[in-house]
């Protein structure tokens, strides 16, 4: 569309939705491709509205959302209790700065510490920032508490990790696409296989500050480690005075059927990165959460974020946790996940190689004979939003608030989609 002074004025007067109201899906896609960076490759679906577990494109085609913004939309789109809380906060204050105290942040840090069973909270905005915060805390702890010689601290991480997209974080990714042409990278990371506590122990040196890992590797294709791994890792870390840092950005807040995935075992961390669902699907809200000992190394000036801990984010996040507790999200995720797993296996029959995951975080891997592109297209055609994570593995992580009747609809659409591809083989 031609952009001129009149358009700025018109948007200022009549609003954004006046400007885009008559756009077709194709127009939105074309403008995004033309003016946006191509750092994503979206599916050809243009979502103009979303509510609960459902989303719609401009033509009015309806979808059930099984991506759920990678677990960020746990409460469903526009969850009423959270929208109400956000609106109330919009009438009071939204952004002051960390130069001052606010009651909303006071409530948030206490609530998140309580919810986590840890002692203290450093508020951030995105998952990557929460992970970066944990890295800084672990290194400073190593130098000032453990006595590692300065600039020699090492952090052990896992193969196929996903912790975000900053230059430090992609530097210890093992995914070529995430790293290539973005170096030089920060040193101080060692990579071990995921799911192997002995490999971790063998990699520990006197300079090891921390072990950083996801309790379930979601982006890697929903990889669940062997039973007992989380607890073994805790023991290795304790034995060698190494901080255990769980990245619960995607697995946290009931997604796997417990408050945090580490709650499945005796594996309490020293530090943990959280984000995604903490914002209730409305806002980016993240945090590093830790024990008093680990968090105490931060002093004024060590770290910060302009938007971290803003009153709007804090109010929504506290309400998000309250809803999860009041509505028993952990149990719901466990039951809904079990239902979908059984239904998918029944519907998919010989087309499914394996279903991995815990709670309502499922990776469905199809047999090699079914072309992934045709499955992808069939899921969309049958009204299911899902996307391939790794080859032939589709992630199903609908909102935890998804109702039983909607879960049944997901299962029906899944069956129709898979049959439409398998039936033509
Ligand atoms: C999504 C994700 C991140 C990064 O979060 P952003 O908000 O995208 O920065 C980090 N760790 C894990 C495990 C994630 O799934």
Coordinates of C-alpha atoms and ligand atoms in Angstrom, one line a residue:
X1 CA 0.0 0.0 0.0
X2 CA 1.2 3.5 -0.8
X3 CA 2.5 5.1 2.4
X4 CA 2.2 8.9 2.7
X5 CA 1.4 11.6 5.3
X6 CA -2.3 11.1 4.9
X7 CA -1.9 7.5 5.9
X8 CA 0.1 8.3 9.1
X9 CA -2.7 10.8 10.0
X10 CA -5.4 8.3 9.2
X11 CA -3.9 5.6 11.4
X12 CA -3.3 8.2 14.2
X13 CA -7.0 9.1 13.9
X14 CA -8.8 5.9 13.1
X15 CA -6.4 3.3 14.4
X16 CA -4.4 0.3 13.1
X17 CA -7.3 -1.9 12.4
X18 CA -9.0 0.6 10.2
X19 CA -5.8 0.4 8.0
X20 CA -5.6 -3.4 7.8
X21 CA -9.3 -4.3 8.0
X22 CA -9.7 -5.0 4.3
X23 CA -6.3 -6.7 3.8
X24 CA -6.4 -10.2 2.3
X25 CA -4.2 -12.9 3.6
X26 CA -2.1 -12.6 0.5
X27 CA -1.5 -8.9 1.0
X28 CA -0.4 -9.4 4.6
X29 CA 2.0 -12.1 3.5
X30 CA 3.4 -10.1 0.6
X31 CA 4.1 -7.0 2.8
X32 CA 5.8 -9.1 5.5
X33 CA 8.0 -10.8 2.9
X34 CA 8.9 -7.5 1.2
X35 CA 9.6 -5.3 4.3
X36 CA 10.4 -7.9 6.9
X37 CA 13.7 -9.7 7.5
X38 CA 13.6 -13.3 6.3
X39 CA 14.8 -14.8 9.5
X40 CA 11.7 -17.0 9.7
X41 CA 10.0 -19.2 7.1
X42 CA 6.3 -19.0 8.2
X43 CA 3.7 -21.3 6.9
X44 CA 1.3 -19.6 4.5
X45 CA -1.3 -18.8 7.2
X46 CA -2.2 -15.3 8.2
X47 CA -3.8 -15.2 11.7
X48 CA -6.1 -12.2 12.1
X49 CA -7.8 -13.3 15.4
X50 CA -7.3 -15.9 18.1
X51 CA -9.4 -16.8 21.1
X52 CA -8.9 -19.8 23.4
X53 CA -7.5 -22.7 21.5
X54 CA -8.7 -21.3 18.1
X55 CA -7.3 -18.9 15.5
X56 CA -8.7 -17.5 12.2
X57 CA -7.3 -16.2 9.0
X58 CA -8.8 -13.3 7.0
X59 CA -11.0 -15.6 5.0
X60 CA -12.6 -16.8 8.2
X61 CA -10.9 -20.2 8.0
X62 CA -10.7 -21.6 11.6
X63 CA -7.8 -23.5 13.1
X64 CA -7.1 -25.3 16.4
X65 CA -3.7 -24.0 17.6
X66 CA -1.3 -26.8 18.5
X67 CA 1.7 -24.6 18.3
X68 CA 0.6 -22.3 21.1
X69 CA 3.5 -20.0 20.4
X70 CA 5.9 -22.7 21.5
X71 CA 4.2 -23.1 24.9
X72 CA 3.8 -19.4 25.5
X73 CA 0.1 -19.6 25.1
X74 CA -0.8 -22.0 27.9
X75 CA -3.9 -20.1 29.0
X76 CA -5.4 -20.0 25.6
X77 CA -5.5 -16.8 23.5
X78 CA -6.9 -13.8 25.2
X79 CA -7.6 -15.6 28.5
X80 CA -10.3 -13.5 30.1
X81 CA -8.8 -13.3 33.6
X82 CA -5.5 -12.2 32.2
X83 CA -6.9 -9.6 29.8
X84 CA -8.9 -8.2 32.7
X85 CA -5.7 -8.0 34.8
X86 CA -3.9 -6.3 31.9
X87 CA -6.7 -3.8 31.4
X88 CA -6.7 -3.0 35.1
X89 CA -3.0 -2.4 35.1
X90 CA -3.3 -0.2 32.0
X91 CA -5.4 2.1 34.1
X92 CA -2.6 2.4 36.7
X93 CA 0.9 2.2 35.3
X94 CA 2.8 0.2 32.7
X95 CA 6.4 1.2 32.6
X96 CA 8.3 3.2 35.2
X97 CA 11.9 2.0 35.5
X98 CA 14.1 0.0 37.8
X99 CA 15.2 3.3 39.3
X100 CA 12.1 3.0 41.5
X101 CA 10.2 0.3 43.4
X102 CA 6.7 -0.8 42.4
X103 CA 4.2 -3.0 44.3
X104 CA 3.6 -5.1 41.2
X105 CA 7.2 -6.1 40.9
X106 CA 7.3 -6.8 44.7
X107 CA 4.4 -9.1 44.3
X108 CA 5.9 -10.7 41.2
X109 CA 9.3 -11.6 42.6
X110 CA 7.7 -13.1 45.7
X111 CA 5.1 -15.0 43.7
X112 CA 7.6 -16.5 41.3
X113 CA 10.0 -17.5 44.1
X114 CA 7.1 -19.2 45.9
X115 CA 5.9 -20.9 42.8
X116 CA 9.4 -22.1 41.9
X117 CA 10.4 -23.3 45.4
X118 CA 13.5 -21.1 45.0
X119 CA 14.6 -17.9 46.8
X120 CA 15.0 -15.0 44.5
X121 CA 14.1 -13.7 41.0
X122 CA 15.8 -11.4 38.4
X123 CA 13.1 -10.2 36.0
X124 CA 13.8 -10.0 32.3
X125 CA 11.6 -10.1 29.2
X126 CA 12.6 -12.9 26.8
X127 CA 13.8 -16.4 27.3
X128 CA 17.3 -15.7 25.8
X129 CA 17.8 -12.9 28.3
X130 CA 16.8 -15.2 31.1
X131 CA 19.4 -17.7 30.0
X132 CA 22.0 -14.9 29.6
X133 CA 21.2 -13.8 33.1
X134 CA 21.9 -17.3 34.4
X135 CA 25.2 -17.5 32.5
X136 CA 26.3 -14.2 34.1
X137 CA 25.2 -15.4 37.5
X138 CA 27.0 -18.7 37.2
X139 CA 30.2 -17.1 36.0
X140 CA 30.3 -14.5 38.8
X141 CA 29.4 -17.2 41.3
X142 CA 32.4 -19.3 40.0
X143 CA 34.8 -16.4 40.5
X144 CA 33.6 -14.9 43.7
X145 CA 32.3 -17.9 45.6
X146 CA 33.9 -21.1 44.1
X147 CA 37.3 -19.5 43.5
X148 CA 37.7 -20.3 39.8
X149 CA 40.6 -18.1 38.3
X150 CA 39.1 -15.1 36.6
X151 CA 38.0 -15.6 32.9
X152 CA 38.5 -19.4 33.1
X153 CA 35.0 -20.4 34.1
X154 CA 33.4 -23.2 32.0
X155 CA 29.8 -24.0 31.5
X156 CA 28.8 -27.5 30.3
X157 CA 25.9 -27.6 27.9
X158 CA 24.3 -30.4 25.8
X159 CA 24.3 -31.4 22.2
X160 CA 21.2 -30.3 20.3
X161 CA 20.5 -27.6 22.9
X162 CA 18.3 -24.7 22.3
X163 CA 18.6 -21.7 24.6
X164 CA 17.8 -18.7 22.4
X165 CA 19.5 -16.6 19.7
X166 CA 22.0 -14.2 21.2
X167 CA 25.5 -14.4 20.0
X168 CA 26.8 -16.0 23.2
X169 CA 24.0 -18.6 23.1
X170 CA 24.2 -19.6 19.4
X171 CA 28.0 -19.9 20.0
X172 CA 27.4 -23.1 22.0
X173 CA 24.6 -24.4 19.7
X174 CA 25.5 -27.6 17.8
X175 CA 23.1 -26.6 15.0
X176 CA 25.1 -25.4 12.1
X177 CA 22.3 -23.2 10.8
X178 CA 22.1 -21.3 14.1
X179 CA 25.9 -20.6 14.2
X180 CA 27.3 -20.2 10.7
X181 CA 28.6 -16.7 9.9
X182 CA 27.7 -15.3 13.4
X183 CA 31.1 -15.9 15.0
X184 CA 33.5 -15.3 16.6
X185 CA 31.9 -16.8 19.6
X186 CA 32.4 -16.4 23.4
X187 CA 34.6 -19.2 24.8
X188 CA 33.9 -21.1 28.0
X189 CA 31.4 -23.7 26.9
X190 CA 31.9 -27.5 26.7
X191 CA 29.4 -29.8 25.0
X192 CA 28.3 -33.2 26.2
X193 CA 25.6 -35.6 24.9
X194 CA 22.2 -35.0 26.4
X195 CA 20.8 -37.7 28.6
X196 CA 24.2 -39.0 29.8
X197 CA 25.1 -38.0 33.4
X198 CA 28.4 -39.8 33.2
X199 CA 29.5 -37.7 30.2
X200 CA 28.7 -34.6 32.3
X201 CA 30.8 -35.9 35.2
X202 CA 33.7 -36.6 32.9
X203 CA 33.5 -33.1 31.5
X204 CA 33.6 -31.4 34.8
X205 CA 36.9 -29.7 35.8
X206 CA 37.9 -27.5 38.7
X207 CA 36.9 -24.5 36.6
X208 CA 33.4 -25.7 35.9
X209 CA 30.9 -23.1 37.0
X210 CA 27.6 -24.7 35.8
X211 CA 25.8 -27.3 33.9
X212 CA 23.1 -25.7 31.7
X213 CA 20.4 -27.8 30.0
X214 CA 16.8 -28.2 29.1
X215 CA 15.0 -31.0 31.1
X216 CA 13.3 -32.0 27.8
X217 CA 14.9 -30.8 24.5
X218 CA 11.8 -29.3 22.8
X219 CA 13.3 -27.6 19.8
X220 CA 15.5 -30.6 19.1
X221 CA 12.4 -32.6 18.4
X222 CA 10.9 -33.2 21.9
X223 CA 13.7 -35.4 23.2
X224 CA 13.0 -36.8 26.7
X225 CA 16.1 -38.0 28.6
X226 CA 16.2 -41.4 30.3
X227 CA 14.3 -41.7 33.6
X228 CA 16.6 -40.7 36.5
X229 CA 18.8 -38.4 34.4
X230 CA 17.6 -35.2 36.0
X231 CA 18.3 -36.5 39.5
X232 CA 21.7 -37.9 38.5
X233 CA 22.7 -34.6 37.0
X234 CA 21.7 -32.9 40.3
X235 CA 24.0 -35.4 42.2
X236 CA 26.9 -34.8 39.8
X237 CA 26.6 -31.1 40.2
X238 CA 26.4 -31.3 44.0
X239 CA 29.3 -33.6 44.2
X240 CA 31.6 -31.3 42.2
X241 CA 30.2 -28.0 43.4
X242 CA 28.8 -27.0 40.0
X243 CA 25.6 -25.0 39.7
X244 CA 22.7 -26.8 38.1
X245 CA 20.9 -24.5 35.7
X246 CA 17.7 -25.7 34.1
X247 CA 16.3 -23.9 31.1
X248 CA 12.6 -24.2 31.7
X249 CA 11.6 -21.5 29.2
X250 CA 9.5 -23.9 27.2
X251 CA 8.9 -26.8 29.7
X252 CA 8.0 -24.7 32.7
X253 CA 4.6 -23.7 34.1
X254 CA 2.8 -27.0 33.9
X255 CA 3.5 -27.8 30.3
X256 CA 4.9 -31.3 31.1
X257 CA 2.4 -32.1 33.8
X258 CA 4.4 -30.6 36.7
X259 CA 5.0 -27.0 37.6
X260 CA 8.5 -27.5 36.1
X261 CA 9.9 -30.5 34.3
X262 CA 12.6 -30.9 37.0
X263 CA 9.7 -31.5 39.5
X264 CA 9.4 -35.0 37.9
X265 CA 12.6 -36.0 39.7
X266 CA 14.7 -34.9 42.7
X267 CA 16.5 -32.3 40.7
X268 CA 16.0 -28.8 42.2
X269 CA 18.3 -26.4 40.4
X270 CA 20.5 -23.6 41.7
X271 CA 19.3 -21.4 38.8
X272 CA 16.5 -21.7 36.3
X273 CA 15.5 -19.7 33.3
X274 CA 11.8 -19.2 32.7
X275 CA 9.8 -17.3 30.2
X276 CA 7.2 -18.0 27.5
X277 CA 4.0 -19.1 29.4
X278 CA 4.9 -16.7 32.3
X279 CA 3.5 -13.9 30.2
X280 CA 0.1 -15.5 30.0
X281 CA 0.3 -15.4 26.2
X282 CA -0.1 -11.6 26.4
X283 CA 3.4 -10.2 26.9
X284 CA 7.0 -11.2 27.0
X285 CA 7.9 -11.9 30.6
X286 CA 10.9 -13.9 31.7
X287 CA 13.2 -14.3 34.7
X288 CA 16.2 -16.0 36.1
X289 CA 15.2 -17.7 39.4
X290 CA 17.7 -19.0 41.9
X291 CA 18.8 -19.9 45.3
X292 CA 19.8 -17.1 47.6
X293 CA 23.5 -18.2 47.2
X294 CA 23.5 -18.0 43.4
X295 CA 21.4 -14.8 43.1
X296 CA 23.4 -13.0 45.9
X297 CA 26.4 -12.5 43.6
X298 CA 24.5 -9.8 41.7
X299 CA 25.2 -6.3 43.0
X300 CA 23.9 -2.9 41.7
X301 CA 25.1 -2.3 38.2
X302 CA 25.9 -6.0 37.4
X303 CA 22.9 -6.5 35.2
X304 CA 19.7 -4.9 34.0
X305 CA 16.9 -4.5 31.5
X306 CA 14.8 -1.4 30.7
X307 CA 11.6 -3.4 30.5
X308 CA 12.4 -6.2 33.0
X309 CA 10.0 -6.2 35.9
X310 CA 7.7 -3.5 34.4
X311 CA 4.4 -3.3 36.3
X312 CA 2.2 -4.5 33.4
X313 CA 4.4 -7.6 32.8
X314 CA 4.5 -8.3 36.6
X315 CA 0.7 -8.0 37.0
X316 CA 0.0 -10.3 34.1
X317 CA 2.6 -12.8 35.2
X318 CA 1.3 -13.1 38.7
X319 CA -2.3 -13.5 37.4
X320 CA -1.0 -16.1 34.9
X321 CA 0.6 -18.2 37.8
X322 CA -2.6 -17.8 39.9
X323 CA -4.8 -19.1 37.1
X324 CA -2.4 -22.1 36.6
X325 CA -2.7 -22.9 40.3
X326 CA -6.4 -22.2 40.7
X327 CA -7.3 -24.3 37.6
X328 CA -5.0 -27.2 38.2
X329 CA -2.9 -26.7 35.0
X330 CA -0.4 -29.4 36.0
X331 CA -3.0 -32.1 36.2
X332 CA -4.8 -30.8 33.1
X333 CA -1.6 -30.9 31.0
X334 CA -1.0 -34.5 32.2
X335 CA -4.5 -35.7 31.4
X336 CA -4.8 -33.8 28.1
X337 CA -1.4 -35.0 27.0
X338 CA -2.3 -38.6 27.8
X339 CA -5.6 -38.3 25.9
X340 CA -3.9 -36.9 22.8
X341 CA -1.1 -39.4 22.8
X342 CA -3.6 -42.3 22.9
X343 CA -5.9 -40.7 20.3
X344 CA -3.0 -39.9 17.9
X345 CA -1.6 -43.4 18.2
X346 CA -5.0 -44.9 17.5
X347 CA -5.7 -42.5 14.6
X348 CA -2.2 -42.6 13.1
X349 CA -1.7 -46.3 13.2
X350 CA 1.2 -47.4 11.1
X351 CA 2.0 -43.8 10.0
X352 CA 3.5 -42.9 13.4
X353 CA 7.1 -43.9 14.2
X354 CA 7.1 -42.6 17.7
X355 CA 5.4 -40.1 20.0
X356 CA 7.8 -38.4 22.5
X357 CA 7.2 -35.9 25.3
X358 CA 5.6 -35.4 28.6
X359 CA 2.3 -33.8 29.6
X360 CA 1.0 -31.6 26.8
X361 CA 4.3 -31.2 25.0
X362 CA 4.2 -33.9 22.3
X363 CA 6.5 -34.6 19.4
X364 CA 4.9 -36.9 16.8
X365 CA 7.4 -38.5 14.5
X366 CA 6.1 -40.0 11.4
X367 CA 7.5 -42.9 9.4
X368 CA 9.9 -41.9 6.6
X369 CA 7.4 -43.0 3.9
X370 CA 5.1 -40.1 4.7
X371 CA 6.5 -36.9 3.1
X372 CA 6.7 -34.2 5.8
X373 CA 5.7 -31.4 3.3
X374 CA 2.5 -33.2 2.5
X375 CA 1.7 -33.8 6.2
X376 CA 2.3 -30.2 6.9
X377 CA 0.0 -29.1 4.1
X378 CA -2.7 -31.6 5.2
X379 CA -2.6 -30.5 8.9
X380 CA -3.3 -26.9 7.8
X381 CA -5.9 -27.9 5.3
X382 CA -7.7 -29.8 8.0
X383 CA -7.5 -26.9 10.4
X384 CA -4.6 -27.8 12.7
X385 CA -1.8 -25.4 13.4
X386 CA 1.4 -27.4 13.9
X387 CA 4.9 -27.2 12.6
X388 CA 7.7 -29.6 12.0
X389 CA 10.5 -29.3 14.7
X390 CA 13.0 -31.8 13.4
X391 CA 12.6 -34.0 10.3
X392 CA 9.2 -35.6 10.3
X393 CA 8.5 -34.6 14.0
X394 CA 5.5 -32.3 14.4
X395 CA 5.1 -30.5 17.7
X396 CA 1.7 -30.7 19.4
X397 CA 1.5 -28.3 22.3
X398 CA -2.0 -26.7 22.4
X399 CA -2.9 -24.4 25.2
X400 CA -3.2 -26.1 28.5
X401 CA -6.6 -24.5 28.8
X402 CA -7.9 -26.4 25.7
X403 CA -11.2 -28.1 26.6
X404 CA -11.9 -31.8 26.3
X405 CA -14.3 -31.3 23.4
X406 CA -11.6 -29.3 21.6
X407 CA -9.0 -32.0 22.3
X408 CA -11.4 -34.5 20.6
X409 CA -11.6 -32.1 17.6
X410 CA -7.8 -32.0 17.4
X411 CA -7.8 -35.8 17.4
X412 CA -10.4 -36.0 14.7
X413 CA -8.6 -33.4 12.5
X414 CA -5.4 -35.2 13.1
X415 CA -6.9 -38.4 11.9
X416 CA -8.4 -36.9 8.7
X417 CA -5.1 -35.1 7.9
X418 CA -2.9 -38.2 8.4
X419 CA -5.4 -40.4 6.5
X420 CA -5.5 -38.0 3.6
X421 CA -1.7 -38.4 3.2
X422 CA -1.3 -42.0 4.1
X423 CA -4.3 -43.1 2.0
X424 CA -2.7 -41.9 -1.2
X425 CA 0.6 -43.7 -0.6
Ligands
LIG1 C1 12.1 -20.4 23.3 C2 13.2 -20.8 24.2 C3 14.2 -19.9 24.6 C4 14.3 -18.5 24.0 O1 13.3 -17.7 24.4 P1 13.0 -16.4 23.6 O2 11.9 -15.7 24.4 O3 12.6 -16.7 22.2 O4 14.3 -15.6 23.7 C5 15.2 -20.4 25.4 N1 15.2 -21.7 25.8 C6 14.2 -22.6 25.5 C7 14.3 -23.9 26.0 C8 13.2 -22.2 24.6 O5 12.3 -23.0 24.2

